[in-house]
Tab-separated table of C-alpha atoms and ligand atoms in Angstrom:
chain	number	residue	atom	x	y	z
A	1	UNK	CA	11.267	-12.333	14.686
A	2	UNK	CA	12.241	-8.917	15.252
A	3	UNK	CA	10.701	-7.233	17.934
A	4	UNK	CA	13.732	-6.236	19.498
A	5	UNK	CA	14.242	-3.864	16.629
A	6	UNK	CA	11.136	-2.006	17.239
A	7	UNK	CA	9.997	0.610	19.688
A	8	UNK	CA	6.583	-0.374	20.710
A	9	UNK	CA	4.043	1.489	22.939
A	10	UNK	CA	4.678	0.691	26.382
A	11	UNK	CA	2.370	-1.782	28.371
A	12	UNK	CA	0.389	-2.197	25.005
A	13	UNK	CA	-0.387	-5.062	22.698
A	14	UNK	CA	0.026	-3.062	19.465
A	15	UNK	CA	-2.092	-4.876	16.535
A	16	UNK	CA	-2.562	-1.600	14.805
A	17	UNK	CA	0.787	-2.069	12.084
A	18	UNK	CA	-2.226	-1.954	9.298
A	19	UNK	CA	-2.650	1.520	10.156
A	20	UNK	CA	0.773	3.131	11.545
A	21	UNK	CA	3.698	0.606	11.672
A	22	UNK	CA	5.964	1.021	14.828
A	23	UNK	CA	9.019	2.605	14.606
A	24	UNK	CA	12.520	0.744	13.809
A	25	UNK	CA	15.094	1.502	16.307
A	26	UNK	CA	17.474	2.309	13.846
A	27	UNK	CA	15.220	4.922	12.233
A	28	UNK	CA	16.622	7.865	14.484
A	29	UNK	CA	20.198	7.051	13.896
A	30	UNK	CA	19.616	6.684	9.950
A	31	UNK	CA	17.504	10.041	10.144
A	32	UNK	CA	20.437	11.627	12.137
A	33	UNK	CA	22.932	10.458	9.482
A	34	UNK	CA	21.101	12.594	6.858
A	35	UNK	CA	20.737	15.435	9.359
A	36	UNK	CA	24.210	15.669	10.045
A	37	UNK	CA	25.133	15.752	6.328
A	38	UNK	CA	22.772	18.554	6.098
A	39	UNK	CA	24.679	20.367	9.133
A	40	UNK	CA	27.979	19.566	7.901
A	41	UNK	CA	27.741	19.984	4.277
A	42	UNK	CA	24.738	22.280	3.533
A	43	UNK	CA	23.921	22.157	-0.372
A	44	UNK	CA	27.145	20.009	-0.895
A	45	UNK	CA	25.231	17.263	0.727
A	46	UNK	CA	23.516	16.517	-2.691
A	47	UNK	CA	26.714	15.316	-4.086
A	48	UNK	CA	28.723	14.031	-1.203
A	49	UNK	CA	27.972	11.683	1.681
A	50	UNK	CA	29.673	9.534	4.224
A	51	UNK	CA	28.456	6.317	2.616
A	52	UNK	CA	29.201	4.471	-0.872
A	53	UNK	CA	26.506	5.830	-2.283
A	54	UNK	CA	27.722	9.633	-2.161
A	55	UNK	CA	25.030	12.530	-1.486
A	56	UNK	CA	21.270	12.592	-1.816
A	57	UNK	CA	21.089	12.942	-5.653
A	58	UNK	CA	20.454	9.362	-5.873
A	59	UNK	CA	18.464	9.071	-2.555
A	60	UNK	CA	15.740	7.164	-4.099
A	61	UNK	CA	18.083	4.206	-5.324
A	62	UNK	CA	19.126	3.609	-1.764
A	63	UNK	CA	15.677	1.701	-1.154
A	64	UNK	CA	15.132	0.440	-4.533
A	65	UNK	CA	16.575	-2.832	-3.859
A	66	UNK	CA	14.856	-3.815	-0.827
A	67	UNK	CA	11.391	-2.458	-1.939
A	68	UNK	CA	11.613	-4.453	-5.281
A	69	UNK	CA	12.257	-7.642	-3.279
A	70	UNK	CA	9.240	-6.792	-0.842
A	71	UNK	CA	7.024	-6.284	-3.692
A	72	UNK	CA	8.538	-8.779	-6.286
A	73	UNK	CA	9.721	-6.355	-9.001
A	74	UNK	CA	13.051	-5.473	-10.616
A	75	UNK	CA	14.601	-2.573	-8.977
A	76	UNK	CA	14.002	-0.067	-11.661
A	77	UNK	CA	10.166	-0.985	-11.685
A	78	UNK	CA	10.010	0.704	-8.022
A	79	UNK	CA	10.518	4.016	-6.576
A	80	UNK	CA	9.494	6.109	-3.538
A	81	UNK	CA	8.233	9.611	-4.153
A	82	UNK	CA	4.848	11.810	-2.989
A	83	UNK	CA	2.320	9.900	-1.353
A	84	UNK	CA	0.067	7.139	-2.131
A	85	UNK	CA	-3.089	9.240	-3.370
A	86	UNK	CA	-0.783	11.759	-5.159
A	87	UNK	CA	0.879	8.658	-6.925
A	88	UNK	CA	-2.401	6.912	-7.960
A	89	UNK	CA	-3.455	10.474	-9.594
A	90	UNK	CA	0.082	10.619	-11.437
A	91	UNK	CA	-0.116	6.984	-12.698
A	92	UNK	CA	-3.813	7.448	-13.881
A	93	UNK	CA	-2.550	10.229	-15.885
A	94	UNK	CA	-0.422	7.973	-17.776
A	95	UNK	CA	-2.365	4.603	-17.599
A	96	UNK	CA	-6.169	5.680	-17.118
A	97	UNK	CA	-6.485	7.059	-20.758
A	98	UNK	CA	-9.929	7.366	-22.421
A	99	UNK	CA	-10.063	6.146	-26.012
A	100	UNK	CA	-13.556	6.127	-27.837
A	101	UNK	CA	-15.646	3.663	-26.091
A	102	UNK	CA	-13.288	2.697	-23.665
A	103	UNK	CA	-13.715	5.001	-20.673
A	104	UNK	CA	-14.973	2.860	-17.911
A	105	UNK	CA	-13.093	1.755	-14.634
A	106	UNK	CA	-13.934	-1.431	-12.681
A	107	UNK	CA	-12.887	-1.291	-9.100
A	108	UNK	CA	-14.029	-3.090	-5.709
A	109	UNK	CA	-17.161	-1.768	-3.897
A	110	UNK	CA	-16.275	0.016	-0.726
A	111	UNK	CA	-12.936	1.137	-1.459
A	112	UNK	CA	-10.770	3.222	0.648
A	113	UNK	CA	-12.295	6.678	0.657
A	114	UNK	CA	-9.229	8.324	-0.917
A	115	UNK	CA	-9.258	5.715	-3.705
A	116	UNK	CA	-12.824	6.543	-4.378
A	117	UNK	CA	-12.446	10.181	-4.497
A	118	UNK	CA	-9.365	9.695	-6.596
A	119	UNK	CA	-11.322	7.705	-9.320
A	120	UNK	CA	-14.423	9.863	-9.295
A	121	UNK	CA	-12.571	13.164	-9.625
A	122	UNK	CA	-10.325	11.559	-12.233
A	123	UNK	CA	-13.632	10.675	-14.160
A	124	UNK	CA	-15.044	14.018	-13.478
A	125	UNK	CA	-11.560	15.644	-15.021
A	126	UNK	CA	-12.037	13.647	-18.086
A	127	UNK	CA	-15.839	15.007	-18.394
A	128	UNK	CA	-17.215	11.412	-17.802
A	129	UNK	CA	-20.067	10.721	-15.313
A	130	UNK	CA	-19.012	8.509	-12.751
A	131	UNK	CA	-22.508	7.004	-12.414
A	132	UNK	CA	-22.203	5.745	-15.892
A	133	UNK	CA	-18.161	5.035	-15.853
A	134	UNK	CA	-17.488	3.562	-12.544
A	135	UNK	CA	-18.137	-0.207	-12.103
A	136	UNK	CA	-18.005	-1.348	-8.707
A	137	UNK	CA	-17.973	-4.963	-8.058
A	138	UNK	CA	-19.917	-5.874	-4.478
A	139	UNK	CA	-20.063	-9.109	-2.512
A	140	UNK	CA	-22.969	-11.232	-3.311
A	141	UNK	CA	-26.252	-10.779	-0.991
A	142	UNK	CA	-25.208	-12.166	2.573
A	143	UNK	CA	-21.634	-12.314	1.847
A	144	UNK	CA	-18.749	-10.008	3.236
A	145	UNK	CA	-16.060	-10.654	0.532
A	146	UNK	CA	-16.012	-10.446	-3.111
A	147	UNK	CA	-15.610	-13.717	-5.529
A	148	UNK	CA	-12.874	-13.875	-7.882
A	149	UNK	CA	-15.454	-15.211	-10.712
A	150	UNK	CA	-17.756	-12.104	-10.106
A	151	UNK	CA	-14.608	-9.671	-10.632
A	152	UNK	CA	-13.605	-11.865	-13.874
A	153	UNK	CA	-17.190	-11.562	-15.214
A	154	UNK	CA	-17.629	-7.967	-14.285
A	155	UNK	CA	-14.422	-7.283	-16.493
A	156	UNK	CA	-15.623	-9.369	-19.109
A	157	UNK	CA	-18.996	-7.588	-19.468
A	158	UNK	CA	-17.364	-4.136	-19.578
A	159	UNK	CA	-15.092	-5.477	-22.197
A	160	UNK	CA	-14.118	-3.318	-24.866
A	161	UNK	CA	-15.672	-0.410	-23.121
A	162	UNK	CA	-12.914	-0.879	-20.273
A	163	UNK	CA	-10.161	1.563	-19.878
A	164	UNK	CA	-8.734	0.634	-16.332
A	165	UNK	CA	-9.093	-2.149	-13.646
A	166	UNK	CA	-8.200	-0.254	-10.259
A	167	UNK	CA	-8.066	-2.857	-7.595
A	168	UNK	CA	-6.865	-3.284	-4.413
A	169	UNK	CA	-4.492	-5.801	-2.905
A	170	UNK	CA	-5.795	-6.614	0.422
A	171	UNK	CA	-9.013	-4.718	1.219
A	172	UNK	CA	-8.630	-2.182	4.222
A	173	UNK	CA	-12.036	-2.894	5.763
A	174	UNK	CA	-12.469	-6.512	5.284
A	175	UNK	CA	-8.967	-7.851	5.080
A	176	UNK	CA	-9.833	-9.897	1.710
A	177	UNK	CA	-6.552	-10.711	-0.071
A	178	UNK	CA	-7.301	-10.662	-3.661
A	179	UNK	CA	-6.351	-13.119	-6.589
A	180	UNK	CA	-4.333	-9.946	-8.293
A	181	UNK	CA	-2.782	-12.422	-10.904
A	182	UNK	CA	-6.278	-13.299	-11.999
A	183	UNK	CA	-7.473	-9.727	-12.181
A	184	UNK	CA	-4.461	-8.461	-13.688
A	185	UNK	CA	-5.068	-11.297	-16.442
A	186	UNK	CA	-8.669	-10.540	-17.054
A	187	UNK	CA	-8.060	-7.045	-17.355
A	188	UNK	CA	-5.191	-7.232	-20.060
A	189	UNK	CA	-7.489	-9.974	-21.851
A	190	UNK	CA	-10.063	-7.342	-22.664
A	191	UNK	CA	-7.472	-4.875	-23.694
A	192	UNK	CA	-7.650	-2.534	-20.309
A	193	UNK	CA	-4.920	-1.327	-18.179
A	194	UNK	CA	-4.532	-2.556	-14.835
A	195	UNK	CA	-3.316	-0.685	-11.529
A	196	UNK	CA	-3.355	-2.079	-7.925
A	197	UNK	CA	-3.558	-0.149	-4.829
A	198	UNK	CA	-1.318	-2.210	-2.339
A	199	UNK	CA	-1.500	0.087	1.078
A	200	UNK	CA	-2.667	-3.053	3.006
A	201	UNK	CA	-0.764	-5.573	1.030
A	202	UNK	CA	2.785	-4.348	0.762
A	203	UNK	CA	4.872	-5.723	3.676
A	204	UNK	CA	1.953	-8.034	4.620
A	205	UNK	CA	1.638	-10.650	1.843
A	206	UNK	CA	3.902	-11.806	-1.018
A	207	UNK	CA	3.638	-10.000	-3.862
A	208	UNK	CA	4.841	-10.991	-7.208
A	209	UNK	CA	4.228	-7.596	-9.221
A	210	UNK	CA	6.679	-8.241	-12.116
A	211	UNK	CA	5.102	-11.644	-12.884
A	212	UNK	CA	1.758	-10.973	-12.218
A	213	UNK	CA	2.055	-7.887	-14.794
A	214	UNK	CA	0.034	-4.952	-13.667
A	215	UNK	CA	0.789	-1.725	-15.550
A	216	UNK	CA	1.139	0.267	-12.050
A	217	UNK	CA	0.678	-0.090	-8.756
A	218	UNK	CA	0.936	2.322	-5.653
A	219	UNK	CA	1.141	1.797	-2.179
A	220	UNK	CA	1.960	4.004	1.268
A	221	UNK	CA	5.076	3.271	3.467
A	222	UNK	CA	3.615	4.079	6.942
A	223	UNK	CA	1.568	0.660	7.254
A	224	UNK	CA	3.236	-2.640	7.290
A	225	UNK	CA	6.498	-0.902	5.928
A	226	UNK	CA	6.950	1.091	8.966
A	227	UNK	CA	8.263	4.123	7.403
A	228	UNK	CA	6.844	6.608	9.753
A	229	UNK	CA	3.796	8.908	9.878
A	230	UNK	CA	3.162	10.604	6.371
A	231	UNK	CA	6.155	8.664	4.943
A	232	UNK	CA	6.658	8.859	1.172
A	233	UNK	CA	5.015	6.585	-0.902
A	234	UNK	CA	5.989	3.706	-3.352
A	235	UNK	CA	5.161	3.187	-6.778
A	236	UNK	CA	5.631	0.577	-9.313
A	237	UNK	CA	5.765	0.614	-13.403
A	238	UNK	CA	6.054	-2.590	-15.089
A	239	UNK	CA	9.012	-2.909	-17.075
A	240	UNK	CA	7.105	-3.063	-20.565
A	241	UNK	CA	6.794	0.893	-20.041
A	242	UNK	CA	10.071	1.713	-18.904
A	243	UNK	CA	11.205	3.314	-22.252
A	244	UNK	CA	7.878	4.669	-23.126
A	245	UNK	CA	8.351	8.199	-23.506
A	246	UNK	CA	5.087	8.494	-25.392
A	247	UNK	CA	2.924	7.851	-22.428
A	248	UNK	CA	1.333	11.012	-21.259
A	249	UNK	CA	2.494	12.249	-17.716
A	250	UNK	CA	2.506	15.236	-15.558
A	251	UNK	CA	6.274	15.959	-15.506
A	252	UNK	CA	8.649	17.518	-13.197
A	253	UNK	CA	12.567	17.927	-13.111
A	254	UNK	CA	13.097	14.979	-10.750
A	255	UNK	CA	11.846	12.478	-13.391
A	256	UNK	CA	13.955	13.828	-16.055
A	257	UNK	CA	17.194	12.055	-16.550
A	258	UNK	CA	19.629	12.390	-13.958
A	259	UNK	CA	22.521	12.575	-16.133
A	260	UNK	CA	21.701	15.903	-17.560
A	261	UNK	CA	19.062	17.168	-15.060
A	262	UNK	CA	21.236	19.943	-13.832
A	263	UNK	CA	21.644	21.460	-17.511
A	264	UNK	CA	18.301	23.120	-16.508
A	265	UNK	CA	16.905	22.645	-20.234
A	266	UNK	CA	13.438	22.998	-21.370
A	267	UNK	CA	13.214	19.671	-22.947
A	268	UNK	CA	11.641	16.507	-20.750
A	269	UNK	CA	13.593	13.224	-21.193
A	270	UNK	CA	12.249	10.940	-18.491
A	271	UNK	CA	14.508	8.865	-16.416
A	272	UNK	CA	13.981	5.217	-17.102
A	273	UNK	CA	11.462	3.123	-15.372
A	274	UNK	CA	9.626	4.265	-12.392
A	275	UNK	CA	12.066	6.815	-11.457
A	276	UNK	CA	10.544	8.857	-14.397
A	277	UNK	CA	7.169	9.492	-12.511
A	278	UNK	CA	9.240	11.492	-9.765
A	279	UNK	CA	8.206	15.002	-10.093
A	280	UNK	CA	9.803	17.056	-7.164
A	281	UNK	CA	13.068	16.802	-5.324
A	282	UNK	CA	13.633	13.569	-3.602
A	283	UNK	CA	12.224	13.817	0.293
A	284	UNK	CA	15.220	13.028	2.040
A	285	UNK	CA	14.194	13.643	5.404
A	286	UNK	CA	10.977	12.033	5.219
A	287	UNK	CA	12.563	8.729	3.381
A	288	UNK	CA	15.531	8.120	5.745
A	289	UNK	CA	13.477	5.951	8.177
A	290	UNK	CA	12.747	3.632	5.215
A	291	UNK	CA	16.628	2.819	5.304
A	292	UNK	CA	15.865	1.642	8.727
A	293	UNK	CA	12.724	-0.224	7.998
A	294	UNK	CA	12.956	-1.762	4.749
A	295	UNK	CA	16.196	-3.855	5.390
A	296	UNK	CA	14.175	-5.768	8.079
A	297	UNK	CA	12.076	-7.746	5.656
A	298	UNK	CA	15.197	-9.264	4.289
A	299	UNK	CA	16.580	-9.831	7.701
A	300	UNK	CA	13.657	-11.778	8.842
A	301	UNK	CA	14.026	-13.758	5.841
A	302	UNK	CA	12.089	-12.312	3.462
A	303	UNK	CA	8.184	-12.103	2.693
A	304	UNK	CA	7.696	-15.753	2.210
A	305	UNK	CA	9.225	-16.628	5.811
A	306	UNK	CA	7.115	-13.655	7.277
A	307	UNK	CA	4.051	-14.858	5.563
A	308	UNK	CA	4.381	-18.500	7.246
A	309	UNK	CA	4.689	-16.796	10.612
A	310	UNK	CA	1.938	-14.376	9.602
A	311	UNK	CA	-0.145	-17.267	8.897
A	312	UNK	CA	0.434	-19.130	12.186
A	313	UNK	CA	-0.414	-15.837	14.428
A	314	UNK	CA	-3.399	-14.710	12.389
A	315	UNK	CA	-4.823	-18.400	12.542
A	316	UNK	CA	-4.338	-18.377	16.203
A	317	UNK	CA	-6.139	-14.855	16.449
A	318	UNK	CA	-8.963	-16.448	14.559
A	319	UNK	CA	-9.458	-19.499	16.618
A	320	UNK	CA	-9.405	-17.251	19.809
A	321	UNK	CA	-12.003	-14.552	18.286
A	322	UNK	CA	-14.182	-17.412	16.982
A	323	UNK	CA	-14.755	-18.494	20.349
A	324	UNK	CA	-16.470	-15.280	21.338
A	325	UNK	CA	-20.129	-15.364	21.105
A	326	UNK	CA	-21.550	-12.155	19.355
A	327	UNK	CA	-18.556	-11.266	17.342
A	328	UNK	CA	-18.636	-12.051	13.705
A	329	UNK	CA	-15.176	-12.465	11.757
A	330	UNK	CA	-15.790	-10.906	8.470
A	331	UNK	CA	-12.149	-11.639	6.908
A	332	UNK	CA	-12.028	-14.664	4.898
A	333	UNK	CA	-11.418	-17.835	6.964
A	334	UNK	CA	-9.105	-19.201	4.279
A	335	UNK	CA	-5.564	-18.180	4.964
A	336	UNK	CA	-4.612	-17.815	1.358
A	337	UNK	CA	-7.384	-15.266	1.043
A	338	UNK	CA	-6.417	-12.878	3.710
A	339	UNK	CA	-3.235	-11.236	5.063
A	340	UNK	CA	-2.284	-10.599	8.591
A	341	UNK	CA	-5.461	-8.719	9.714
A	342	UNK	CA	-8.746	-9.969	10.833
A	343	UNK	CA	-11.775	-7.692	10.777
A	344	UNK	CA	-14.146	-8.248	13.443
A	345	UNK	CA	-17.917	-7.116	13.183
A	346	UNK	CA	-18.871	-5.848	16.716
A	347	UNK	CA	-22.897	-5.208	16.906
A	348	UNK	CA	-24.347	-2.173	18.512
A	349	UNK	CA	-23.178	1.542	18.752
A	350	UNK	CA	-19.684	1.622	20.647
A	351	UNK	CA	-18.209	4.977	19.613
A	352	UNK	CA	-15.767	4.624	22.612
A	353	UNK	CA	-14.633	1.165	22.028
A	354	UNK	CA	-11.364	2.053	20.645
A	355	UNK	CA	-10.443	4.222	23.704
A	356	UNK	CA	-12.107	1.462	26.132
A	357	UNK	CA	-9.723	-1.189	24.530
A	358	UNK	CA	-6.613	0.955	24.543
A	359	UNK	CA	-7.298	1.608	28.327
A	360	UNK	CA	-7.430	-2.275	28.777
A	361	UNK	CA	-4.002	-2.437	26.852
A	362	UNK	CA	-4.970	-3.343	23.298
A	363	UNK	CA	-4.232	-0.985	20.431
A	364	UNK	CA	-6.225	-1.874	17.603
A	365	UNK	CA	-8.775	0.178	15.069
A	366	UNK	CA	-12.483	0.572	15.080
A	367	UNK	CA	-14.560	1.991	12.427
A	368	UNK	CA	-18.526	2.506	12.651
A	369	UNK	CA	-19.896	0.328	9.924
A	370	UNK	CA	-20.855	1.889	6.530
A	371	UNK	CA	-20.452	-1.242	4.428
A	372	UNK	CA	-22.434	-4.057	5.958
A	373	UNK	CA	-25.654	-1.938	6.598
A	374	UNK	CA	-25.854	-2.884	10.477
A	375	UNK	CA	-25.704	-0.859	13.453
A	376	UNK	CA	-22.193	-1.888	14.727
A	377	UNK	CA	-18.908	-1.417	13.783
A	378	UNK	CA	-15.538	-3.211	12.745
A	379	UNK	CA	-12.530	-3.688	14.628
A	380	UNK	CA	-9.341	-4.286	12.827
A	381	UNK	CA	-6.355	-6.637	14.417
A	382	UNK	CA	-3.275	-7.108	12.703
A	383	UNK	CA	-0.463	-9.119	14.461
A	384	UNK	CA	2.334	-8.109	11.962
A	385	UNK	CA	4.836	-10.932	12.098
A	386	UNK	CA	8.057	-8.645	12.286
A	387	UNK	CA	7.238	-7.852	15.830
A	388	UNK	CA	3.927	-9.467	17.091
A	389	UNK	CA	4.261	-12.619	19.539
A	390	UNK	CA	2.045	-15.516	20.439
A	391	UNK	CA	1.679	-14.009	24.021
A	392	UNK	CA	0.263	-10.915	22.569
A	393	UNK	CA	-2.208	-12.744	20.432
A	394	UNK	CA	-3.635	-14.756	23.442
A	395	UNK	CA	-3.618	-11.563	25.593
A	396	UNK	CA	-5.566	-9.873	22.899
A	397	UNK	CA	-8.060	-12.587	22.899
A	398	UNK	CA	-8.530	-12.565	26.926
A	399	UNK	CA	-9.039	-8.614	26.533
A	400	UNK	CA	-11.601	-8.933	23.916
A	401	UNK	CA	-13.300	-11.921	25.772
A	402	UNK	CA	-13.582	-9.708	28.858
A	403	UNK	CA	-15.023	-6.510	27.041
A	404	UNK	CA	-16.901	-7.962	24.400
A	405	UNK	CA	-17.865	-11.586	25.221
B	501	PLP	C1	-3.991	4.132	3.989
B	501	PLP	C2	-4.752	3.994	2.478
B	501	PLP	C3	-4.591	5.234	1.782
B	501	PLP	C4	-3.927	6.489	2.138
B	501	PLP	O1	-3.626	7.504	1.042
B	501	PLP	P1	-2.462	8.645	1.509
B	501	PLP	O2	-2.359	9.207	0.058
B	501	PLP	O3	-1.372	7.925	1.821
B	501	PLP	O4	-2.879	9.474	2.617
B	501	PLP	C5	-5.342	5.086	0.365
B	501	PLP	N1	-5.757	4.219	-0.012
B	501	PLP	C6	-6.008	2.866	0.574
B	501	PLP	C7	-6.229	1.744	-0.151
B	501	PLP	C8	-5.259	3.084	1.749
B	501	PLP	O5	-5.234	1.800	2.648
């Protein structure tokens, strides 16, 4: 447990790392180093630096090894650039390709709004009708979470009309952790491309992206990765596409080969692997806090060790909340089908609940329900294993009991 490596809001139990991870204590120093380099060197900071890596030119490579370990990929399969929704659009340019009958997308129902906006706008961009072409798989009547068999069946039914399976790793609202390996295999079996949105999965659950084999994945860096508000997002492109210069892409000079980028020629030759999907100048200042946050995952023993601790903390929270009458935990009870987060349905109209809980010392997040069809809302609580403690989980349960029991 690396609680001492984070700044946590004073006198609060912080169970909101699923929304914004806390600040690593080393972030200010590592950001300061880049500000120093800028102050001392100006433009020459691109080529010169104090560390063994030199200047900022290859800045994205300084996070690749840690990030690759966190998502179970090879370093050249991942990079950091832009932001999640932007990367989702960019990777759909390459991997959502309409070919004849193949024009449909399978996705989870109730996806995060930004993902819905992205896919619907992409379908319209291709001149397609989202009503016809977007197939959303929902939980069965009376259930909160989506069965893997129903996902596979939907993929098989769409069959040779399926262009893309776009699925989330851990559902932002219900906390369900999906069987991504099975979903990737089912999509590929019918000849579709497969992409994952891992916003709530990265740094939360162990992932094996290279082995599971999706064509691409995207995530943000400010939730469980603790990279800071608006930190640039991460992306994965499977090795099988690393050298494919025929893939359509929206290109920019930072995705061009580093070896001759500054010859300023017109022809575009992409950098190998994920780095070839960069477009603009590497966002050094925005990325610097990741140099503080990403190494903490290895320091904590890696994702498997964190998962072990996460399961203990979440089980403890589950046991405590299950005893409070009137609350319904909608996240799966099976530890393998959830990550750190528990989502709890609270009946009744409670627009001030988040503020009331914060005033009582508990920072969580609350959203008016728009998925389950009730008049209440959903609290999301995430005891992130890098910094949350058993005592905090117990105290959080006491606060919930007092205010909602
Ligand atoms: C947090 C989150 C986003 C946010 O996207 P940004 O482009 O980083 O603002 C998108 N999709 C999902 C599933 C998320 O959980």
